[in-house]
XYZ file of C-alpha atoms in Angstrom:
351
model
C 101.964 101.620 124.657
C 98.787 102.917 123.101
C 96.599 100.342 125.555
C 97.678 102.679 128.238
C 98.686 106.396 126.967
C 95.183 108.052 127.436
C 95.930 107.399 131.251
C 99.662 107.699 131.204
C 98.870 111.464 130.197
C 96.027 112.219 132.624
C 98.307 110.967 135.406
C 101.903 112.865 134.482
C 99.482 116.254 133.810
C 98.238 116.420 136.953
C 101.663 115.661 138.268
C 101.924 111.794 139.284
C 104.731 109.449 138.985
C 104.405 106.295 137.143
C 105.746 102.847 136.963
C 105.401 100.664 133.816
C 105.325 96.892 133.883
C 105.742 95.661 130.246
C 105.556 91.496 129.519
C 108.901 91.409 127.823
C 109.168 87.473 127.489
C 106.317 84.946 127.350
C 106.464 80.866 127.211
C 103.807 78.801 126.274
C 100.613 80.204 126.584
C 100.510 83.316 128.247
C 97.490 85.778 127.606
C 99.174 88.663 126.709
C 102.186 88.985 124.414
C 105.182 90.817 124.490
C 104.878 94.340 124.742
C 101.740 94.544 126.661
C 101.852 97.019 129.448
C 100.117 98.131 132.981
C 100.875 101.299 134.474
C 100.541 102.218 137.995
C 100.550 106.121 139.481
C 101.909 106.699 142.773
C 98.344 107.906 143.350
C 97.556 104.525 143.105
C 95.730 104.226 139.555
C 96.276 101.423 137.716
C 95.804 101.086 133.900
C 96.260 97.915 131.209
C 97.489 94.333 132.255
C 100.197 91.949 131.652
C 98.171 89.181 131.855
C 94.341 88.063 132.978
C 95.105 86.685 136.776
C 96.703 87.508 139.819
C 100.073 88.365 138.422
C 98.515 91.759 138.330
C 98.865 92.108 141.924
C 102.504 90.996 142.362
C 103.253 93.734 139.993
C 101.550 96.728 140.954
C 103.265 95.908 144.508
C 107.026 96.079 142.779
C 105.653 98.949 140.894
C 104.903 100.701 144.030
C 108.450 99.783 145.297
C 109.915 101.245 141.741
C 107.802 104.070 142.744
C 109.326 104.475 146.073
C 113.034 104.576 144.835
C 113.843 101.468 144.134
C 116.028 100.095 141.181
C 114.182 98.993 137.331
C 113.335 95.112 138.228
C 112.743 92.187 135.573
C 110.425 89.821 137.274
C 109.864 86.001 136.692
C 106.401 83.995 136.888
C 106.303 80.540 136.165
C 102.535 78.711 136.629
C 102.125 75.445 137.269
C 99.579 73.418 135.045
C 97.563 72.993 137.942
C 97.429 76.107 139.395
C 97.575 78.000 135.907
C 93.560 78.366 135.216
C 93.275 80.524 138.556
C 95.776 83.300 138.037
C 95.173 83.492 134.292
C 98.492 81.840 132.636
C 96.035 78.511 130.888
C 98.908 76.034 129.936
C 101.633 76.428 132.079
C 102.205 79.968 130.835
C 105.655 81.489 131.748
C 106.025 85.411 131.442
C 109.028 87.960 132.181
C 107.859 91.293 133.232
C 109.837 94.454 133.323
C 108.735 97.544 135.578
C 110.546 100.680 135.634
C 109.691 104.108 136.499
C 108.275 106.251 133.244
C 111.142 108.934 133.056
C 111.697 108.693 129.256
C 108.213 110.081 126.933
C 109.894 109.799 123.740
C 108.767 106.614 122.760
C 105.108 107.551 124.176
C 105.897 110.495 122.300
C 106.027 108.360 119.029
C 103.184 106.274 119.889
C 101.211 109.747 120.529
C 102.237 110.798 117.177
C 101.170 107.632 114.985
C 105.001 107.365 114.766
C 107.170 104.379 114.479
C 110.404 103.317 116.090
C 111.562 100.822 118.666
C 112.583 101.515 122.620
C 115.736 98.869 123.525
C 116.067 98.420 127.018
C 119.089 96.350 128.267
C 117.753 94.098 131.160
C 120.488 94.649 133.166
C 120.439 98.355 134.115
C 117.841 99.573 132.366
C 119.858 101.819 129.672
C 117.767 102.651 126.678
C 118.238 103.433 123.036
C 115.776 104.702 120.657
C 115.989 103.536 117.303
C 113.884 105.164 114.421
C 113.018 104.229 110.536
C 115.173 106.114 109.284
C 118.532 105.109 111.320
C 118.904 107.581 113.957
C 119.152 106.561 117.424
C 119.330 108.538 120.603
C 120.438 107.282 124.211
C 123.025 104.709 124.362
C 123.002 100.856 125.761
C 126.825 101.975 127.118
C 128.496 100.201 124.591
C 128.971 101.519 120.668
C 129.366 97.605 119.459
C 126.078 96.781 121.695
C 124.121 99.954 120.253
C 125.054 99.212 116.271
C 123.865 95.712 116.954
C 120.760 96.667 118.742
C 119.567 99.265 116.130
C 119.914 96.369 113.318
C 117.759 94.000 115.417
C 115.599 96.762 116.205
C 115.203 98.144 112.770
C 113.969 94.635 111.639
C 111.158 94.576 114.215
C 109.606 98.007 113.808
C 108.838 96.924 110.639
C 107.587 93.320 111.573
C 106.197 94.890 114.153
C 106.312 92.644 116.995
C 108.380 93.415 120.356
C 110.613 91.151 121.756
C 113.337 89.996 124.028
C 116.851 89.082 122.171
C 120.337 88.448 123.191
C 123.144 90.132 121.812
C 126.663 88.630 123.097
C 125.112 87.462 126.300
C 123.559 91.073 127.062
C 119.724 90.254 127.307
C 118.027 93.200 125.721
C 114.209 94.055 125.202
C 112.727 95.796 121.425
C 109.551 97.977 122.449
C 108.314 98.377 119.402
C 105.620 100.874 118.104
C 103.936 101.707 114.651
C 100.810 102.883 113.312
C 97.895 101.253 112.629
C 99.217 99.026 108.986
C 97.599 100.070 105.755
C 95.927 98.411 103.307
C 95.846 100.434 99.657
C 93.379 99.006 97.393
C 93.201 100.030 93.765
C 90.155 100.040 92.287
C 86.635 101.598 93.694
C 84.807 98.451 92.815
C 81.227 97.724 94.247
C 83.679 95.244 96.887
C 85.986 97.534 98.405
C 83.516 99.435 100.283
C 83.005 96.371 101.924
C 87.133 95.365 101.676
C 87.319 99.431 103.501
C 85.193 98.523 106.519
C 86.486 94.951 107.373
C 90.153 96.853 107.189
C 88.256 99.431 109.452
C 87.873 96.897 111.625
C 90.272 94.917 112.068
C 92.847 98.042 113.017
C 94.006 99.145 109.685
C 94.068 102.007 107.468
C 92.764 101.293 104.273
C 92.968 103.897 101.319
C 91.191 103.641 97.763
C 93.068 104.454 94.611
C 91.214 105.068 91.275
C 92.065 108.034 88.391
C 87.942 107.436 87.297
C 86.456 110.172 89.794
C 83.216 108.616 88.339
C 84.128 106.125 91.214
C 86.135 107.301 93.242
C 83.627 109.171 94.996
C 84.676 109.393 99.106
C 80.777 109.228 99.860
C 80.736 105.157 98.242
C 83.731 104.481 101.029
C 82.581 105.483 104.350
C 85.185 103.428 106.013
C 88.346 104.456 104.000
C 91.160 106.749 105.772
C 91.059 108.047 102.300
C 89.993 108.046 99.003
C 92.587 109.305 95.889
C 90.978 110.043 92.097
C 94.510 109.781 91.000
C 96.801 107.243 89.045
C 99.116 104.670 91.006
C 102.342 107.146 90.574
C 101.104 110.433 91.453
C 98.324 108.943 94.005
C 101.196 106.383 96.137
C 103.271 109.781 95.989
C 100.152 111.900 97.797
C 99.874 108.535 100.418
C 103.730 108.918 100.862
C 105.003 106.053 98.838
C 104.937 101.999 99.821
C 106.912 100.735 103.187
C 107.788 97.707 104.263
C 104.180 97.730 106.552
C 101.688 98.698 103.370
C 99.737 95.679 101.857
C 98.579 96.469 98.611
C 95.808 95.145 96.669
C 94.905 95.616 92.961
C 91.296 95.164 92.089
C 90.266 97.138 88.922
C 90.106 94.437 86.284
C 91.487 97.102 83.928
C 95.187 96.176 82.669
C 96.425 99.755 82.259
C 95.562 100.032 85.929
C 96.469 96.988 87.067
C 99.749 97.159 85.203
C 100.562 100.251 86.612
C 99.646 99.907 90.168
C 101.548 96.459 90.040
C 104.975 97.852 88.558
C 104.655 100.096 91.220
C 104.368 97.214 93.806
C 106.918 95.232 92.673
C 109.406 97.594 92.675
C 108.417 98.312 96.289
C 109.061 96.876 99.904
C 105.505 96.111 100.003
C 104.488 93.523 102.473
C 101.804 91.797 100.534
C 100.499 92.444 96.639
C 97.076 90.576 96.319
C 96.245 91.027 92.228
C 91.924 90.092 91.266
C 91.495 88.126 88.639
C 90.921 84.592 86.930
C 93.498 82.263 86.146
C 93.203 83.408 82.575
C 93.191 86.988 83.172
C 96.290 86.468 85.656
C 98.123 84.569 82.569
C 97.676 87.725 80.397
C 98.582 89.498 83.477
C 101.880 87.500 83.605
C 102.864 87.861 79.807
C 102.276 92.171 79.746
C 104.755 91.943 83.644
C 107.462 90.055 81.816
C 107.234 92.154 78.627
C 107.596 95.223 80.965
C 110.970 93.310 82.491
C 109.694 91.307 85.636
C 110.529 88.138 85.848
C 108.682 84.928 86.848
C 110.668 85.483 90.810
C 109.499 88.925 90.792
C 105.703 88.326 89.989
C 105.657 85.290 92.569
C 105.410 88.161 95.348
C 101.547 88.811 94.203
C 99.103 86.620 95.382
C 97.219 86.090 92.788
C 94.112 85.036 92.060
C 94.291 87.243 95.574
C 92.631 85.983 98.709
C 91.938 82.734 100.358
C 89.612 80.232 99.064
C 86.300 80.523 101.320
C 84.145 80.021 98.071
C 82.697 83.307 98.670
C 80.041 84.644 96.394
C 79.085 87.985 97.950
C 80.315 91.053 97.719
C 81.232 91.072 101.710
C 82.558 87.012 101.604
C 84.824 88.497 98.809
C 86.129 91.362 101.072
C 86.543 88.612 103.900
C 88.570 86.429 101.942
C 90.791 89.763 100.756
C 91.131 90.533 104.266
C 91.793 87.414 105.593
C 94.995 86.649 103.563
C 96.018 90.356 103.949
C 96.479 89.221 107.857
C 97.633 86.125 107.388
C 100.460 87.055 105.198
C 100.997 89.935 108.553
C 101.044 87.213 110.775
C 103.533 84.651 109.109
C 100.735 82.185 108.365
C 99.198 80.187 105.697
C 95.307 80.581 106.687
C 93.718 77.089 106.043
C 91.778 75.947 108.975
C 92.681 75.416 112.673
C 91.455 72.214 113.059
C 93.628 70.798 110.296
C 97.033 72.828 111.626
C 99.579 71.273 113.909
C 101.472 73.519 116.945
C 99.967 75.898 119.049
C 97.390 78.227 117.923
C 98.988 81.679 119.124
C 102.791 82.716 118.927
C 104.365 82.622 121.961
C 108.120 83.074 122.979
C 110.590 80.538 122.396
């Protein structure tokens, strides 16, 4: 939704319809995932893509029909291998696209916001239910059953955050999913997380410093960071409003009473990942004080620990790199290792 919101408000301001085509299903290897949208104006605009070929222009032409008062419509393209490289679906690529008129803002609204929640759309009709963190839903799918289902399924994917196309007793239904950018909060103002900060920076997420020495904690050493606390793990995770299921966490002081406190914290949390610094030794010592303070061997297997992947880094920025890059592949479901030695296809695709 973001990819096309600057546009979506310019358009509805100065008082335009719009249609928007979102990829709600993809097989094989589609260039564009579920989710991604292209909006059309009935002034003609167009803004975003479902995909990198000439699907574009089979869609903005049953947008303009959507446009023109006709029904929501779920559209089909299926590429042959040979003909796949000229419209932009490489591999045979298969993708499902959706394109109704824009008549509901409130998930725009959330995406506006830096919110999260999840749009469902049943494929049928085009009824909608919004589901938000914290439970309550709005609109109805026409069925109470179908709606307590939905908002399960739904709730599950904000917080993966990934949209996608499901089937719930034979109704096909679509999770639009938005969040904010994820967070990374690193503990410790080390000479690395400045560069730990801008690799976060720019990879799309929010990263935040945590240290109680202000000697360090100085916002001018971490350009990059959304912010920077002076503040011990309890009162400074309550000023960053606490640990959700999207916060990766990542505990680099080197100082036990830190360490220890910011990882009690963590483990007692939905976090999504809890990276710990450290050598093997210091991460036995580590594991002895955990257990004394009551977590148990299951517990402390949720921190990765020594934390990162092994790059054999030496520098301050190949250290930050290998932070960063198990921070997303934890995100993503993966391993990390390299591509040439994996098996399957590179990108996730539908089923």
């Amino acid at each position: 939704m973001r990819d096309v919101l600057t546009d979506l408000d310019a358009w509805t301001a100065r008082g335009d319809t719009v249609a928007i085509a979102t990829v709600v299903a993809v097989k094989r290897s589609a260039p564009r995932p579920p989710g991604a949208k292209m909006a059309v104006s009935s002034a003609g605009d167009i803004s975003g893509a479902v995909s990198g070929g000439c699907v574009e222009g089979a869609v903005v032409v049953a947008a303009e029909e959507v446009l023109a008062g006709g029904p929501p419509r779920l559209l089909h393209f299926g590429i042959a291998d040979e003909e796949a490289w000229d419209v932009g679906l490489p591999c045979g690529g298969e993708i499902d696209v959706w394109i109704a008129r824009h008549e509901d803002p409130a998930l725009a609204d959330l995406a506006r916001e830096g919110g999260r929640g999840a749009g469902v759309t049943r494929l049928e009709d085009g009824a909608k239910l919004l589901v938000l963190p914290d439970g309550t839903c709005s609109g109805t799918l026409g069925d109470e059953a179908l709606d307590a289902a939905a908002a399960a399924i739904a709730d599950d994917l904000m917080w993966a955050e990934r949209s996608e196309q499901v089937d719930v007793e034979g109704v096909a239904l679509f999770v639009d999913v938005v969040a904010p950018p994820p967070r990374l909060i690193i503990f410790g103002a080390v000479d690395f997380a400045a560069q730990l900060c801008t690799l976060a920076r720019i990879s799309g997420w929010r990263p935040f410093i945590v240290d109680p020495r202000t000697r360090f904690a100085q916002p001018e050493r971490f350009p990059d960071a959304e912010q920077v606390v002076a503040a011990w793990p309890e009162p400074a995770l309550e000023q960053l409003g606490g640990i959700d299921r999207a916060t990766s966490l990542a505990v680099l002081t080197h100082d036990p009473k830190l360490d220890d406190a910011a990882l009690s914290m963590a483990l007692r949390s939905d976090a999504a990942y809890i990276g710990a610094m450290g050598s093997r030794r210091a991460q036995e010592r580590r594991r002895e004080r955990l257990v004394a303070l009551g977590f148990g061997d299951e517990e402390q297997a949720r921190i990765a620990a020594p934390i990162g992947l092994d790059l054999g880094g030496l520098t301050a920025e190949e250290t930050a790199l290998s932070i960063m890059a198990e921070v997303v592949a934890v995100r993503r479901g993966h391993e990390g290792g390299r591509l040439a030695h994996a098996q399957g296809r590179i990108h996730e695709v539908g089923a």
